[in-house]
PDB file of C-alpha atoms in Angstrom:
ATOM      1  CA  UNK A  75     -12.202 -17.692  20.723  1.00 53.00           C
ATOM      2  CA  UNK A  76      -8.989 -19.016  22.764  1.00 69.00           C
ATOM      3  CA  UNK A  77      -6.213 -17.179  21.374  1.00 85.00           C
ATOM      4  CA  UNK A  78      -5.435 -13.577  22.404  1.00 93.00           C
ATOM      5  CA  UNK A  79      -6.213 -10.718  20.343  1.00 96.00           C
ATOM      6  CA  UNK A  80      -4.095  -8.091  19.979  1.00 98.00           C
ATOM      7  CA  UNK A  81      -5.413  -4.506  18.651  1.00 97.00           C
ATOM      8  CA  UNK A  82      -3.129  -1.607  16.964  1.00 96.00           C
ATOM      9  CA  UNK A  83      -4.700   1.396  17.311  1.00 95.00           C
ATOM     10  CA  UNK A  84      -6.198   2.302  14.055  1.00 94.00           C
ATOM     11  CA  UNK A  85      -8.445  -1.015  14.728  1.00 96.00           C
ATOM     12  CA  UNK A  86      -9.843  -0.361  17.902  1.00 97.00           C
ATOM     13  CA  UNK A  87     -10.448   3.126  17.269  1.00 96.00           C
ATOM     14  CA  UNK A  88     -12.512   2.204  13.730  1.00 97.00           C
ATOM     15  CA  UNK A  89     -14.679   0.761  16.352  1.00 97.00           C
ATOM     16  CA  UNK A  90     -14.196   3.451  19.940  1.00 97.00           C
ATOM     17  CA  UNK A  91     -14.363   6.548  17.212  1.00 95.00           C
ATOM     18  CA  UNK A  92     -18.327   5.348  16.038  1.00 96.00           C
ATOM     19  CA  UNK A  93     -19.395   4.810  19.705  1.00 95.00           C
ATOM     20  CA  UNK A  94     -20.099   1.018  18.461  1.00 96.00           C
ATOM     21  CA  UNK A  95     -18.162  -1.803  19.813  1.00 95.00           C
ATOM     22  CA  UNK A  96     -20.599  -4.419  19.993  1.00 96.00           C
ATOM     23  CA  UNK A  97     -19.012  -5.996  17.367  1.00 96.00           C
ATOM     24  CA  UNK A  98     -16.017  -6.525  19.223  1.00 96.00           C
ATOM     25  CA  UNK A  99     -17.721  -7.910  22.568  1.00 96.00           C
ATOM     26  CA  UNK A 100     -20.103 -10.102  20.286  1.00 94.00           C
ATOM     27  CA  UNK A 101     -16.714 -11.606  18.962  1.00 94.00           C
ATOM     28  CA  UNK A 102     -14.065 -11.939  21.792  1.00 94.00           C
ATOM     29  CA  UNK A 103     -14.424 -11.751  25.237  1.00 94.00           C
ATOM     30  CA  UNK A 104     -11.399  -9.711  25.734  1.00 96.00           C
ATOM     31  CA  UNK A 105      -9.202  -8.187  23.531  1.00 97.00           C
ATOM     32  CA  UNK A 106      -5.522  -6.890  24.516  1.00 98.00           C
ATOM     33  CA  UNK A 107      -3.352  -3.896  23.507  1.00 98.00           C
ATOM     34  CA  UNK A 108       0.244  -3.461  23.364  1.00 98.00           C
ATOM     35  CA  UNK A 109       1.388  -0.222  26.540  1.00 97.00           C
ATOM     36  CA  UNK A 110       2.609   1.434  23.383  1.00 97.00           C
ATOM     37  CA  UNK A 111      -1.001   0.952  21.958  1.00 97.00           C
ATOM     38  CA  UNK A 112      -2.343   2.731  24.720  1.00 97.00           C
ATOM     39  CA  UNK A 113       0.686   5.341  24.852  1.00 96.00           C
ATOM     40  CA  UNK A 114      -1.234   6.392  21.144  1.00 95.00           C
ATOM     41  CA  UNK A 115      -4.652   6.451  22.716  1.00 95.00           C
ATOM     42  CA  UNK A 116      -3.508   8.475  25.102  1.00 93.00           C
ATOM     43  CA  UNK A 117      -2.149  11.235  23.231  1.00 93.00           C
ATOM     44  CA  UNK A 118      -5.271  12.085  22.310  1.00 90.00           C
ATOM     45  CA  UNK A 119      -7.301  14.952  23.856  1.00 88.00           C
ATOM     46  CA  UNK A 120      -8.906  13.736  26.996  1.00 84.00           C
ATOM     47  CA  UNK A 121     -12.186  15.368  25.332  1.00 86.00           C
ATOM     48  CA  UNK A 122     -12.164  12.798  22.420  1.00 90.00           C
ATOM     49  CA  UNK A 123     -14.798  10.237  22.110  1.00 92.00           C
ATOM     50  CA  UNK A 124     -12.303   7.277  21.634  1.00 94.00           C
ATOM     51  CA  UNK A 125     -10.396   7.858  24.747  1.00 94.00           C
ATOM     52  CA  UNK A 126     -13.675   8.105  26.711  1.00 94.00           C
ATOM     53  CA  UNK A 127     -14.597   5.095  25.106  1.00 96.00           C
ATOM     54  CA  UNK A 128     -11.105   2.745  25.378  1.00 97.00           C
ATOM     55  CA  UNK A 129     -11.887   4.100  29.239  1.00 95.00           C
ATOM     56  CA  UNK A 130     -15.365   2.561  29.838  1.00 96.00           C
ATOM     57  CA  UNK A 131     -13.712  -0.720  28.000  1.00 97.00           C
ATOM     58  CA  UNK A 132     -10.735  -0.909  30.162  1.00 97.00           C
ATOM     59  CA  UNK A 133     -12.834  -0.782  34.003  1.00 97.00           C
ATOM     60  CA  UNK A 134     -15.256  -3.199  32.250  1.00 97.00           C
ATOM     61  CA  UNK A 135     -11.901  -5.604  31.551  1.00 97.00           C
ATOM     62  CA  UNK A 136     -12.693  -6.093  28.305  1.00 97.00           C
ATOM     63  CA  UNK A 137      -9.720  -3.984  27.090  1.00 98.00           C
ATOM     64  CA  UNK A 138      -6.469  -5.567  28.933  1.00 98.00           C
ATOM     65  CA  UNK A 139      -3.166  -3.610  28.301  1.00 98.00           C
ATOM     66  CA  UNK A 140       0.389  -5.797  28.304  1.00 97.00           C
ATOM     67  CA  UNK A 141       3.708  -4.434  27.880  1.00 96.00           C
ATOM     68  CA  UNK A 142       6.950  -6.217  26.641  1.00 95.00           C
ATOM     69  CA  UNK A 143       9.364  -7.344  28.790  1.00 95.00           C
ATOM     70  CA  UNK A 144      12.645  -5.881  27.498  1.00 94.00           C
ATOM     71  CA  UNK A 145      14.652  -9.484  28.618  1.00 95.00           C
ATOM     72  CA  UNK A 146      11.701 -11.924  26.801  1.00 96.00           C
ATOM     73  CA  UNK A 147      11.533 -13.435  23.259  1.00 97.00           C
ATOM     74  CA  UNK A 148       8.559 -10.852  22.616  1.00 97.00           C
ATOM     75  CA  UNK A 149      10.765  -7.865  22.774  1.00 97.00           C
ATOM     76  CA  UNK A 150      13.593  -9.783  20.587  1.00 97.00           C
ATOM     77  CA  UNK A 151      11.081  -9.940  17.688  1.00 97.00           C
ATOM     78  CA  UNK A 152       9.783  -6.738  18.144  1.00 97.00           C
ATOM     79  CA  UNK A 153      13.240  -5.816  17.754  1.00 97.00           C
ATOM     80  CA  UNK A 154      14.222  -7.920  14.632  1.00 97.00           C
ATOM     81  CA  UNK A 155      10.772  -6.337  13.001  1.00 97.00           C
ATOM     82  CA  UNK A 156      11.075  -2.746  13.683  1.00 95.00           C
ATOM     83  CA  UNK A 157      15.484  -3.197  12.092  1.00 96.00           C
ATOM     84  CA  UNK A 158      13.493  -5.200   9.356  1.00 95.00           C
ATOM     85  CA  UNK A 159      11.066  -2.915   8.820  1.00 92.00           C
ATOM     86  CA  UNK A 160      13.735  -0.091   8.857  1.00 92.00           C
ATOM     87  CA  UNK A 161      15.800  -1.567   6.208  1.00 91.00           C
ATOM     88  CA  UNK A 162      12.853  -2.912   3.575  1.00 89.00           C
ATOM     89  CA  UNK A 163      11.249   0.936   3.754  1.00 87.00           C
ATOM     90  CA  UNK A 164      13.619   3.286   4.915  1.00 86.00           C
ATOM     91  CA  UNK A 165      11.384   4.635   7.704  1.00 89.00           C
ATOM     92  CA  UNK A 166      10.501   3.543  11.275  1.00 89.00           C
ATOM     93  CA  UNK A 167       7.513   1.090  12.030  1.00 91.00           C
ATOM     94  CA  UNK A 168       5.310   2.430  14.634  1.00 92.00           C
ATOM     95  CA  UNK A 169       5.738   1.234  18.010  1.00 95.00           C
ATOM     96  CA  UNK A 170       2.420  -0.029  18.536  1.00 95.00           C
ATOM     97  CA  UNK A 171       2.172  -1.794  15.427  1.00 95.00           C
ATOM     98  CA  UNK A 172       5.726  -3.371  16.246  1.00 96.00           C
ATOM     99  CA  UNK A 173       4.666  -4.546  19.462  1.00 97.00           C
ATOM    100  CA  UNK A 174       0.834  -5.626  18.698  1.00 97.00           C
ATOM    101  CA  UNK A 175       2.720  -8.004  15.934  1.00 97.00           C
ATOM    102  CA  UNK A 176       5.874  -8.948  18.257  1.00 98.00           C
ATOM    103  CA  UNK A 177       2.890 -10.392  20.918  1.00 98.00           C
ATOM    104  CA  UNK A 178       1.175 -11.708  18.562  1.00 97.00           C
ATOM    105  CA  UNK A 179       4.019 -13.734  17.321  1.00 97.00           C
ATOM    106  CA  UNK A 180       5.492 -15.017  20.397  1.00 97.00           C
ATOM    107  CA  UNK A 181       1.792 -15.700  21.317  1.00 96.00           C
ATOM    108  CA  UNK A 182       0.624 -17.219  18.635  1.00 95.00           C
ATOM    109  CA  UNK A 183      -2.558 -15.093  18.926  1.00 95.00           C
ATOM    110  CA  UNK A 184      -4.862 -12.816  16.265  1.00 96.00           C
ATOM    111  CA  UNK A 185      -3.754  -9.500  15.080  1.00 97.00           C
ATOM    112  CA  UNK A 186      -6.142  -6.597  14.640  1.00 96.00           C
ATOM    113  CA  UNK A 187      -4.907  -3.878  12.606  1.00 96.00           C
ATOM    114  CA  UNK A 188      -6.349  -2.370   9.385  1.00 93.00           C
ATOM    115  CA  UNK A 189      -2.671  -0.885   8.047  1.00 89.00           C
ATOM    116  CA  UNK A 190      -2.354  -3.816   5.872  1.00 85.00           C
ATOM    117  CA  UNK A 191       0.006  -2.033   4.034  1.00 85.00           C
ATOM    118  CA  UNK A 192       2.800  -1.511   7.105  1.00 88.00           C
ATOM    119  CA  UNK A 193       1.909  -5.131   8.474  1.00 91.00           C
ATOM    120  CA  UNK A 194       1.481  -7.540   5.395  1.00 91.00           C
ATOM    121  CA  UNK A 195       5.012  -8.536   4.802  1.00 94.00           C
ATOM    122  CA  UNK A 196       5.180  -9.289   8.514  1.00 95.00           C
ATOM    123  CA  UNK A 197       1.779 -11.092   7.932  1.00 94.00           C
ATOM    124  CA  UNK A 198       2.716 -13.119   5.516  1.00 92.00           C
ATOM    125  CA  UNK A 199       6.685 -13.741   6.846  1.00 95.00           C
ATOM    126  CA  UNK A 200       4.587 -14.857  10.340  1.00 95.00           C
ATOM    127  CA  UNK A 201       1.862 -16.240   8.975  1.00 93.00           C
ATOM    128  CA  UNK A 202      -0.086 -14.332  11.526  1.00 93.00           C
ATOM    129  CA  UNK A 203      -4.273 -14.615  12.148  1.00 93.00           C
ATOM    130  CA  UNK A 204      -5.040 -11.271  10.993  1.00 94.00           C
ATOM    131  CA  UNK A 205      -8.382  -9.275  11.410  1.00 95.00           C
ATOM    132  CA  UNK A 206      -9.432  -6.010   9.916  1.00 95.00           C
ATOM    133  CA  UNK A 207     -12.837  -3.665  10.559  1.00 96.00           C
ATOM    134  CA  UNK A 208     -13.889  -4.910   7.606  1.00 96.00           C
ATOM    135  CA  UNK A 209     -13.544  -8.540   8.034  1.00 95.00           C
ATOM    136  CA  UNK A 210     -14.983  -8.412  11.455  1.00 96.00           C
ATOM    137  CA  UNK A 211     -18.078  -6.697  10.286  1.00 97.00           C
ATOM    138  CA  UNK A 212     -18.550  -9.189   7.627  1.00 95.00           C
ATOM    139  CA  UNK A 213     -18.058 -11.959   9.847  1.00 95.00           C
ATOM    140  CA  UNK A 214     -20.498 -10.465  12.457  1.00 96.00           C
ATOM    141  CA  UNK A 215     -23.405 -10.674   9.048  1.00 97.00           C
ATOM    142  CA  UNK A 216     -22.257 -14.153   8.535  1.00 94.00           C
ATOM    143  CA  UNK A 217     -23.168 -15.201  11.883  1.00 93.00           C
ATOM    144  CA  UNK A 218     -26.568 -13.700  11.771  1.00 96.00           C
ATOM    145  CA  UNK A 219     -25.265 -10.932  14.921  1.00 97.00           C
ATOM    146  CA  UNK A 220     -25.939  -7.853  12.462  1.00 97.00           C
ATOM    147  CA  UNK A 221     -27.822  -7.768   9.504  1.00 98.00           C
ATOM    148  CA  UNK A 222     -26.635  -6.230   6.314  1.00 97.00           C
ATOM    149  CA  UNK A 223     -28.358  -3.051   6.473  1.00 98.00           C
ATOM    150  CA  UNK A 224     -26.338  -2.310   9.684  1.00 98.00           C
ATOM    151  CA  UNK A 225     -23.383  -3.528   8.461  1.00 97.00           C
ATOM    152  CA  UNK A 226     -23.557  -1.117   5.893  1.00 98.00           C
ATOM    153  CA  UNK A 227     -24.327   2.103   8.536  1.00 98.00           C
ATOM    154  CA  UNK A 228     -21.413   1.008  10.302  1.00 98.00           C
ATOM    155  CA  UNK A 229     -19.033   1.083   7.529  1.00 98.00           C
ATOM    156  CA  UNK A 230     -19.856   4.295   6.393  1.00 97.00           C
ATOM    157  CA  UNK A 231     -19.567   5.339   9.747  1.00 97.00           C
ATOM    158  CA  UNK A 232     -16.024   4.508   9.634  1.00 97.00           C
ATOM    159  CA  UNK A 233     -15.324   5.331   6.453  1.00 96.00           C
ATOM    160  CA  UNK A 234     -16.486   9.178   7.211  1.00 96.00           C
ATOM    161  CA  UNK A 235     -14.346   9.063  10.120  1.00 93.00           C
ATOM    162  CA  UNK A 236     -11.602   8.292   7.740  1.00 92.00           C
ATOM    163  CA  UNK A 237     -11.077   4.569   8.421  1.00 92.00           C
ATOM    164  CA  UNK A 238      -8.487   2.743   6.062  1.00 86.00           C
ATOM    165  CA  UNK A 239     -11.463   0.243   4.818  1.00 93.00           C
ATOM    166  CA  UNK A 240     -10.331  -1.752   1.423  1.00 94.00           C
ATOM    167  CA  UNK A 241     -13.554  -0.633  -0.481  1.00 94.00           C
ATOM    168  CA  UNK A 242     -15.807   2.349  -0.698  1.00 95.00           C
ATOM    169  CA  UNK A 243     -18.881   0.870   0.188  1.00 96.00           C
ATOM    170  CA  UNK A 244     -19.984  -2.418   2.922  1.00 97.00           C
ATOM    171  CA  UNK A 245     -21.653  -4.220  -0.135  1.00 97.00           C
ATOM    172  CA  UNK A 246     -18.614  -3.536  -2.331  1.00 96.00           C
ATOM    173  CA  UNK A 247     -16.504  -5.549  -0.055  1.00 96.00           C
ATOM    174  CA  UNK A 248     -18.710  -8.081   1.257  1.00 96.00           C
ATOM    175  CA  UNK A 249     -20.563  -8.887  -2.804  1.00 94.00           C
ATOM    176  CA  UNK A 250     -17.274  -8.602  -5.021  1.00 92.00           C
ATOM    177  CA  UNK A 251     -15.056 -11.205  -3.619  1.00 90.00           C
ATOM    178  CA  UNK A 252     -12.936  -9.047  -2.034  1.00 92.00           C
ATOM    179  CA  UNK A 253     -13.689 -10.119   1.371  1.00 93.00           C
ATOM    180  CA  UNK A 254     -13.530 -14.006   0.279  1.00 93.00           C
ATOM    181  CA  UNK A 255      -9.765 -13.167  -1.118  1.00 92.00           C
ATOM    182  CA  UNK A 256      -9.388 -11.937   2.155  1.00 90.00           C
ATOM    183  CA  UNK A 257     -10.359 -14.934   4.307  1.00 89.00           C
ATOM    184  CA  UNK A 258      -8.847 -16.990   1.485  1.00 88.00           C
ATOM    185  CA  UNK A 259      -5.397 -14.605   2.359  1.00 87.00           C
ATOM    186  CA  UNK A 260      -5.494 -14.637   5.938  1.00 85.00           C
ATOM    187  CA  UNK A 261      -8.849 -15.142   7.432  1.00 83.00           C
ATOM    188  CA  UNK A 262      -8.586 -18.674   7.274  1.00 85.00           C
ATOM    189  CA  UNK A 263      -6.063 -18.665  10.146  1.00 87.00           C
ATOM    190  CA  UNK A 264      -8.549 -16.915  12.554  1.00 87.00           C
ATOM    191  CA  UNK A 265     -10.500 -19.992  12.358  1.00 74.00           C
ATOM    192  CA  UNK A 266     -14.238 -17.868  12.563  1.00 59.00           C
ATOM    193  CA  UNK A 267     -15.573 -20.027   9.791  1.00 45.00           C
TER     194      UNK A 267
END
């Protein structure tokens, strides 16, 4: 993969939270987070698993952090979509989501984020590469790097850890066509198929 990745948190901690990102390292050589990603992370007790984790990943290098120049085009649209954001829903946009989506549009890389509800208009306005948990598991049984059985372990994983995950159950998602609307949505800009 050639484009840059960029993670909100609820993504990368689906994955840091389960002590299982294989996944992501089978996938991506590197992944990157937004400083107001890791300003999130690091909120967290120093005790909790996914901050030990994001740690091990960031000496390894295979979590990079980047933060937004206040005087570049990347911190003009991360502007315009946090005022947008505002005025469509009456609330603030999370910082980390703002900025993940900001790089990502400037960049022209992936987004990983599993709020799909915050993010799709953005999504769609963009056209953005976008990336769930889910998707990324089912992508990782595609390719033959998990098989289904695991696939499943890991979802329930996440989903009794309280991840955001479109469908109750790994087999729901993967057998019902839900996860081919979602390439057919916007896995097909990712370009893992």
């Amino acid at each position: 993969m050639t484009k840059q990745i960029f993670y909100d948190t609820d993504c990368l901690s689906s994955f840091l939270e389960i002590n299982d990102w294989s996944i992501l390292e089978h996938l991506f050589d590197e992944i990157t987070i937004p400083n107001a990603v890791y300003e999130e992370f690091t909120s967290l007790p120093l005790s909790s698993p996914i901050i030990k984790n994001l740690e091990i990943l960031i000496d390894t290098n295979f979590v990079k952090i980047e933060d937004i120049n206040p005087f570049s085009n990347t911190y003009d649209i991360y502007r315009d979509i946090k005022k947008e954001y505002e005025h469509n829903e009456g609330k603030l946009l999370g910082d980390g989501e703002a900025e993940a989506m900001a790089f990502v549009v400037s960049k022209k890389g992936i987004l990983a984020s599993n709020n799909f509800r915050d993010i799709k208009y953005f999504v769609d306005k963009y056209e953005m590469a976008l990336l769930t948990s889910a998707y990324m598991i089912c992508i990782s049984v595609d390719d033959g790097f998990i098989p289904t059985e695991k696939a499943s372990d890991i979802w329930n994983q996440m989903w009794d850890n309280g991840v955001n995950l479109p469908k109750l159950t790994f087999e729901e998602y993967y057998y019902d066509g839900q996860y081919e609307s979602d390439y057919n949505d916007f896995g097909k800009r990712v370009n893992f198929k």
